[in-house]
Amino acid sequence: MRQITFSQATLEAMAEEMRRDENIFVMGEDIARQGGVFGQFKGLSDEFGDRIMDTPISETAIIGAAVGAAMAGMRPVADMHFADFMGVAMDELFNQMAKIRYMFGGQTTVPMIVRAPDGLSSCAAAQHSQSIEAWFMNIPGIKVVAPSNPADAKGLLKSALRDDNPVIYFENKILYREKGEVSEEEFLVPIGKANIVREGTDITIISYSIGMKKAYEVADKLEKQGIHAEIIDLRTLVPYDKEAILKSVKKTHRLAIIHEAVKQGGAGSEIAAFVAENAIEYLDAPIMRFGAPFVPVPFSPPLEKAYRLDSDKIVEEILEKF
Amino acid sequence: MERYNKDLLNTLYYKMYKIRRFEENIESFFLNGEIPGFVHLYIGEEAIASGVCASLTDKDYIASTHRGHGHTIAKGADLNKVMAEIFGKKTGFCKGKGGSMHIADFSVGMLGANGVVGGGFNLAVGAALAIKKQKRDNVSVVFFGDGASNRGTFHEALNLASVWKLPVVFVCENNEWASTTPYRTTTSVADISTRAAGYSMASKIADGNDVFDVYESFKEALDYVKAGNGPFFLEAKTYRIKGHYVGDPELYRTKEEVQKVFDENNPIDRFEEKVLIEGLMTEVELEEIRIKVENEIKEAINFALNSEFPDPSELFDDLYV
């Protein structure tokens, strides 16, 4: 099968869906002329003209206007430049976008996508490196996806572009350049379904987005120790696939959750609590969570390295529990 | 005054009087403990919503504020469903999920009251963007107060609407009070419309307690916007007769100050005086409208009181599509 990058996969998804649905348009900073800070919109304006709109540096207006346009029958895509800047538009995201359908009794839908490039890159420091998906797991009314590979990036984006709910699409900045197999046939990846990417019997490792790279590394190292890990790529954080998680944990009797985001209050906390509530009697060891330390992302290379997850340390900790 | 035909005069008076009587009833039901949550009344500002919405159709959008009953009624929403929503009943527009601060009627283009001051600007700008993209001949209107003009949302919305030449009218209801603070002590300009110039936007000041002036000024705004000139800023000067919310102890002003405005500058009294003196309407015609309104209000109250509350099983309805 052909290999394309994550970034190309998102471009294909956008182009295919924009050809299909003329209500889709995109707003963001540096996207039309520049093609996006990470090239993720490159060339779209050649085909779609004024449907790709360069905005002022006004995240609040971008999200607010997307919500308004969605209520008036369009299907806007709002690019946030860096996920970190979602804070600038937080009222629009959590008080308007997330709540409008419910608090107005279902009179309208808010079909829109927020594209949010996230994660550590190289020394981008505290305000351009964060993974903030967990914030949005605490706000009913939004769907949250976080693909880990080009095929899922395409399939999930296409699904999001057909979903009548607001969807936040977290796209990891390092993953943009990663290549992977993507079918040339049309396909969708359903929102809300996890992917068991490797079957195993001894421990379940759950991750998503860039965290999946660590999940594979850890599983490979455990394999050398004779431990067969099952890996679940969550793909979607809201709604997350509870059934797949429980089924796997009941089989393997152990659980480790890995993500690049801060561990405290992270997505792993929710999953760990969910498993503890529903399947603790199946567990042979405490649930393990691996995430970033409770500190802002530091700038200097040695400090940033210390901040990052280390698969050797994760393996060491897991082995202690066997 | 030939331009004011009977239909228009009837409409203006009907809308204003309906809002006034609706709000007076809401106030007494609230004070009797029969309405949950809290409510913000539009009494004294009726001329603005009425004068603006008289020129709008169901295909035009409005975005409203926490003080949104007047806008909703003026836009033509079914009074029964407005009343039922404020009482928290399942027959309300939002099935009891929204209440006073989140009243909305999408069937008439009323995109919702907003619990966040300044929350409506960009929603209206986005709706205007949709109108432009869909090549429709409609407009989007955002009502907001003097207080909201100090939010960042105001400035981002004005700039975006201006650079994209969107069909949106910013209607500032300058009622002089930002919650419990006099706007003059917290706002860098005396006329909020001064700020429009910073965004290369045409603007006008209207007497917000004169429904004719609001109507005429908004017509001008509408013509300007529909001609493709981009957004327009209309500031309507008014005064908030009631507290920020029902139950507000109003420690920040005297009763005399409020009473003076109400006695001397009440938009409904001014309308009645004008049309009677100028012979545009008769007392009998005014009375007919008042009777009609009383009947509609009575019916809405009965509808609300006799409606069921939502069932707890409806808690999750309409969260996701």
PDB file of C-alpha atoms in Angstrom, chain A residues 104-249:
ATOM      1  CA  PHE A 104     -31.282  25.454  23.467  1.00  0.00           C
ATOM      2  CA  GLY A 105     -33.077  22.128  23.701  1.00  0.00           C
ATOM      3  CA  GLY A 106     -31.743  20.676  20.465  1.00  0.00           C
ATOM      4  CA  GLN A 107     -33.061  23.527  18.287  1.00  0.00           C
ATOM      5  CA  THR A 108     -29.789  23.648  16.404  1.00  0.00           C
ATOM      6  CA  THR A 109     -26.664  21.671  15.698  1.00  0.00           C
ATOM      7  CA  VAL A 110     -23.109  23.030  15.854  1.00  0.00           C
ATOM      8  CA  PRO A 111     -21.277  21.029  13.201  1.00  0.00           C
ATOM      9  CA  MET A 112     -17.732  22.373  13.381  1.00  0.00           C
ATOM     10  CA  ILE A 113     -14.187  21.182  13.851  1.00  0.00           C
ATOM     11  CA  VAL A 114     -11.446  22.763  15.872  1.00  0.00           C
ATOM     12  CA  ARG A 115      -8.038  21.702  14.611  1.00  0.00           C
ATOM     13  CA  ALA A 116      -5.474  21.857  17.362  1.00  0.00           C
ATOM     14  CA  PRO A 117      -1.800  21.051  16.692  1.00  0.00           C
ATOM     15  CA  ASP A 118      -0.371  19.931  20.013  1.00  0.00           C
ATOM     16  CA  GLY A 119       2.528  18.322  21.796  1.00  0.00           C
ATOM     17  CA  LEU A 120       6.238  18.735  22.311  1.00  0.00           C
ATOM     18  CA  SER A 121       8.308  19.644  19.296  1.00  0.00           C
ATOM     19  CA  SER A 122      11.860  20.854  19.664  1.00  0.00           C
ATOM     20  CA  CYS A 123      12.263  23.313  22.501  1.00  0.00           C
ATOM     21  CA  ALA A 124       9.077  25.258  21.817  1.00  0.00           C
ATOM     22  CA  ALA A 125       8.809  25.812  25.593  1.00  0.00           C
ATOM     23  CA  ALA A 126       5.852  26.355  27.872  1.00  0.00           C
ATOM     24  CA  GLN A 127       3.285  28.009  25.600  1.00  0.00           C
ATOM     25  CA  HIS A 128       3.764  26.095  22.335  1.00  0.00           C
ATOM     26  CA  SER A 129       4.213  22.497  23.485  1.00  0.00           C
ATOM     27  CA  GLN A 130       1.246  21.429  25.517  1.00  0.00           C
ATOM     28  CA  SER A 131      -1.171  18.552  25.203  1.00  0.00           C
ATOM     29  CA  ILE A 132      -4.423  19.777  26.702  1.00  0.00           C
ATOM     30  CA  GLU A 133      -6.919  17.141  25.586  1.00  0.00           C
ATOM     31  CA  ALA A 134      -7.908  16.290  29.150  1.00  0.00           C
ATOM     32  CA  TRP A 135      -9.475  19.734  29.673  1.00  0.00           C
ATOM     33  CA  PHE A 136     -12.060  18.857  27.064  1.00  0.00           C
ATOM     34  CA  MET A 137     -12.850  15.456  28.566  1.00  0.00           C
ATOM     35  CA  ASN A 138     -14.500  17.399  31.389  1.00  0.00           C
ATOM     36  CA  ILE A 139     -16.851  19.398  29.147  1.00  0.00           C
ATOM     37  CA  PRO A 140     -19.978  17.613  27.933  1.00  0.00           C
ATOM     38  CA  GLY A 141     -21.108  18.478  24.405  1.00  0.00           C
ATOM     39  CA  ILE A 142     -17.837  18.102  22.511  1.00  0.00           C
ATOM     40  CA  LYS A 143     -16.228  15.108  20.820  1.00  0.00           C
ATOM     41  CA  VAL A 144     -12.457  14.816  21.075  1.00  0.00           C
ATOM     42  CA  VAL A 145     -10.231  12.804  18.757  1.00  0.00           C
ATOM     43  CA  ALA A 146      -6.444  12.346  18.734  1.00  0.00           C
ATOM     44  CA  PRO A 147      -5.142  10.183  15.869  1.00  0.00           C
ATOM     45  CA  SER A 148      -1.741   8.486  16.101  1.00  0.00           C
ATOM     46  CA  ASN A 149      -1.017   7.661  12.445  1.00  0.00           C
ATOM     47  CA  PRO A 150      -1.737   8.857   8.893  1.00  0.00           C
ATOM     48  CA  ALA A 151      -4.579   6.418   8.177  1.00  0.00           C
ATOM     49  CA  ASP A 152      -6.430   7.342  11.346  1.00  0.00           C
ATOM     50  CA  ALA A 153      -5.645  11.001  10.775  1.00  0.00           C
ATOM     51  CA  LYS A 154      -7.462  10.821   7.482  1.00  0.00           C
ATOM     52  CA  GLY A 155     -10.308   8.583   8.544  1.00  0.00           C
ATOM     53  CA  LEU A 156     -11.045  10.453  11.750  1.00  0.00           C
ATOM     54  CA  LEU A 157     -10.881  13.849  10.072  1.00  0.00           C
ATOM     55  CA  LYS A 158     -13.307  12.688   7.413  1.00  0.00           C
ATOM     56  CA  SER A 159     -15.659  11.366  10.083  1.00  0.00           C
ATOM     57  CA  ALA A 160     -15.352  14.611  12.021  1.00  0.00           C
ATOM     58  CA  LEU A 161     -16.214  16.567   8.872  1.00  0.00           C
ATOM     59  CA  ARG A 162     -19.445  14.572   8.610  1.00  0.00           C
ATOM     60  CA  ASP A 163     -20.341  14.713  12.298  1.00  0.00           C
ATOM     61  CA  ASP A 164     -23.071  17.114  13.381  1.00  0.00           C
ATOM     62  CA  ASN A 165     -21.438  17.691  16.770  1.00  0.00           C
ATOM     63  CA  PRO A 166     -18.498  19.970  17.501  1.00  0.00           C
ATOM     64  CA  VAL A 167     -15.292  17.946  17.280  1.00  0.00           C
ATOM     65  CA  ILE A 168     -11.848  18.911  18.541  1.00  0.00           C
ATOM     66  CA  TYR A 169      -9.179  17.310  16.397  1.00  0.00           C
ATOM     67  CA  PHE A 170      -5.853  17.146  18.207  1.00  0.00           C
ATOM     68  CA  GLU A 171      -3.052  16.625  15.681  1.00  0.00           C
ATOM     69  CA  ASN A 172       0.422  16.111  17.021  1.00  0.00           C
ATOM     70  CA  LYS A 173       3.097  18.352  15.568  1.00  0.00           C
ATOM     71  CA  ILE A 174       5.792  15.628  15.413  1.00  0.00           C
ATOM     72  CA  LEU A 175       3.402  13.177  13.785  1.00  0.00           C
ATOM     73  CA  TYR A 176       2.797  15.517  10.814  1.00  0.00           C
ATOM     74  CA  ARG A 177       5.979  14.289   9.140  1.00  0.00           C
ATOM     75  CA  GLU A 178       5.527  10.604   9.979  1.00  0.00           C
ATOM     76  CA  LYS A 179       4.660   8.314   7.087  1.00  0.00           C
ATOM     77  CA  GLY A 180       2.260   5.420   7.152  1.00  0.00           C
ATOM     78  CA  GLU A 181       0.111   3.263   4.923  1.00  0.00           C
ATOM     79  CA  VAL A 182      -3.067   4.960   3.767  1.00  0.00           C
ATOM     80  CA  SER A 183      -5.481   3.279   1.399  1.00  0.00           C
ATOM     81  CA  GLU A 184      -6.254   5.042  -1.836  1.00  0.00           C
ATOM     82  CA  GLU A 185      -9.826   3.828  -1.518  1.00  0.00           C
ATOM     83  CA  GLU A 186     -12.254   6.044   0.368  1.00  0.00           C
ATOM     84  CA  PHE A 187     -12.587   5.104   4.040  1.00  0.00           C
ATOM     85  CA  LEU A 188     -13.753   6.529   7.355  1.00  0.00           C
ATOM     86  CA  VAL A 189     -12.543   5.809  10.876  1.00  0.00           C
ATOM     87  CA  PRO A 190     -15.519   5.925  13.236  1.00  0.00           C
ATOM     88  CA  ILE A 191     -15.379   8.360  16.146  1.00  0.00           C
ATOM     89  CA  GLY A 192     -15.641   6.556  19.483  1.00  0.00           C
ATOM     90  CA  LYS A 193     -14.046   3.256  18.467  1.00  0.00           C
ATOM     91  CA  ALA A 194     -10.652   2.233  19.797  1.00  0.00           C
ATOM     92  CA  ASN A 195      -8.262   0.131  17.754  1.00  0.00           C
ATOM     93  CA  ILE A 196      -6.593  -2.959  19.204  1.00  0.00           C
ATOM     94  CA  VAL A 197      -3.356  -2.558  17.275  1.00  0.00           C
ATOM     95  CA  ARG A 198      -1.547  -5.483  18.867  1.00  0.00           C
ATOM     96  CA  GLU A 199      -3.076  -8.400  20.689  1.00  0.00           C
ATOM     97  CA  GLY A 200      -1.485  -9.692  23.849  1.00  0.00           C
ATOM     98  CA  THR A 201      -2.248 -11.594  27.012  1.00  0.00           C
ATOM     99  CA  ASP A 202      -0.200 -10.159  29.874  1.00  0.00           C
ATOM    100  CA  ILE A 203      -0.857  -6.414  30.088  1.00  0.00           C
ATOM    101  CA  THR A 204      -3.022  -3.824  28.345  1.00  0.00           C
ATOM    102  CA  ILE A 205      -1.267  -0.654  27.258  1.00  0.00           C
ATOM    103  CA  ILE A 206      -3.582   2.207  26.346  1.00  0.00           C
ATOM    104  CA  SER A 207      -2.454   5.308  24.514  1.00  0.00           C
ATOM    105  CA  TYR A 208      -3.346   7.704  21.680  1.00  0.00           C
ATOM    106  CA  SER A 209      -1.698  10.329  19.475  1.00  0.00           C
ATOM    107  CA  ILE A 210       2.090  10.631  19.890  1.00  0.00           C
ATOM    108  CA  GLY A 211       1.897   8.470  23.020  1.00  0.00           C
ATOM    109  CA  MET A 212       1.402   5.481  20.746  1.00  0.00           C
ATOM    110  CA  LYS A 213       5.076   5.646  19.734  1.00  0.00           C
ATOM    111  CA  LYS A 214       6.003   5.057  23.339  1.00  0.00           C
ATOM    112  CA  ALA A 215       3.376   2.352  23.654  1.00  0.00           C
ATOM    113  CA  TYR A 216       5.006   0.380  20.803  1.00  0.00           C
ATOM    114  CA  GLU A 217       8.507   0.913  22.203  1.00  0.00           C
ATOM    115  CA  VAL A 218       7.430  -0.264  25.642  1.00  0.00           C
ATOM    116  CA  ALA A 219       5.564  -3.276  24.234  1.00  0.00           C
ATOM    117  CA  ASP A 220       8.583  -4.301  22.139  1.00  0.00           C
ATOM    118  CA  LYS A 221      10.872  -4.100  25.168  1.00  0.00           C
ATOM    119  CA  LEU A 222       8.436  -6.092  27.288  1.00  0.00           C
ATOM    120  CA  GLU A 223       8.205  -8.715  24.551  1.00  0.00           C
ATOM    121  CA  LYS A 224      11.946  -9.306  24.950  1.00  0.00           C
ATOM    122  CA  GLN A 225      11.232 -10.099  28.586  1.00  0.00           C
ATOM    123  CA  GLY A 226       8.578 -12.612  27.505  1.00  0.00           C
ATOM    124  CA  ILE A 227       5.670 -10.309  28.364  1.00  0.00           C
ATOM    125  CA  HIS A 228       3.011 -10.079  25.663  1.00  0.00           C
ATOM    126  CA  ALA A 229       1.391  -6.664  25.766  1.00  0.00           C
ATOM    127  CA  GLU A 230      -1.946  -5.803  24.170  1.00  0.00           C
ATOM    128  CA  ILE A 231      -1.932  -2.274  22.765  1.00  0.00           C
ATOM    129  CA  ILE A 232      -5.069  -0.173  22.452  1.00  0.00           C
ATOM    130  CA  ASP A 233      -4.993   2.986  20.388  1.00  0.00           C
ATOM    131  CA  LEU A 234      -7.914   4.942  21.820  1.00  0.00           C
ATOM    132  CA  ARG A 235      -8.190   7.257  18.785  1.00  0.00           C
ATOM    133  CA  THR A 236     -11.118   9.064  20.416  1.00  0.00           C
ATOM    134  CA  LEU A 237     -11.091  10.533  23.925  1.00  0.00           C
ATOM    135  CA  VAL A 238     -14.714  11.688  23.971  1.00  0.00           C
ATOM    136  CA  PRO A 239     -16.571   9.411  23.830  1.00  0.00           C
ATOM    137  CA  TYR A 240     -13.880   6.866  24.701  1.00  0.00           C
ATOM    138  CA  ASP A 241     -14.371   3.209  23.951  1.00  0.00           C
ATOM    139  CA  LYS A 242     -15.229   1.797  27.370  1.00  0.00           C
ATOM    140  CA  GLU A 243     -16.178  -1.582  26.010  1.00  0.00           C
ATOM    141  CA  ALA A 244     -12.819  -2.178  24.320  1.00  0.00           C
ATOM    142  CA  ILE A 245     -10.945  -1.119  27.451  1.00  0.00           C
ATOM    143  CA  LEU A 246     -12.887  -3.398  29.790  1.00  0.00           C
ATOM    144  CA  LYS A 247     -12.710  -6.342  27.445  1.00  0.00           C
ATOM    145  CA  SER A 248      -8.947  -6.065  27.155  1.00  0.00           C
ATOM    146  CA  VAL A 249      -8.293  -5.492  30.860  1.00  0.00           C
TER     147      VAL A 249
END
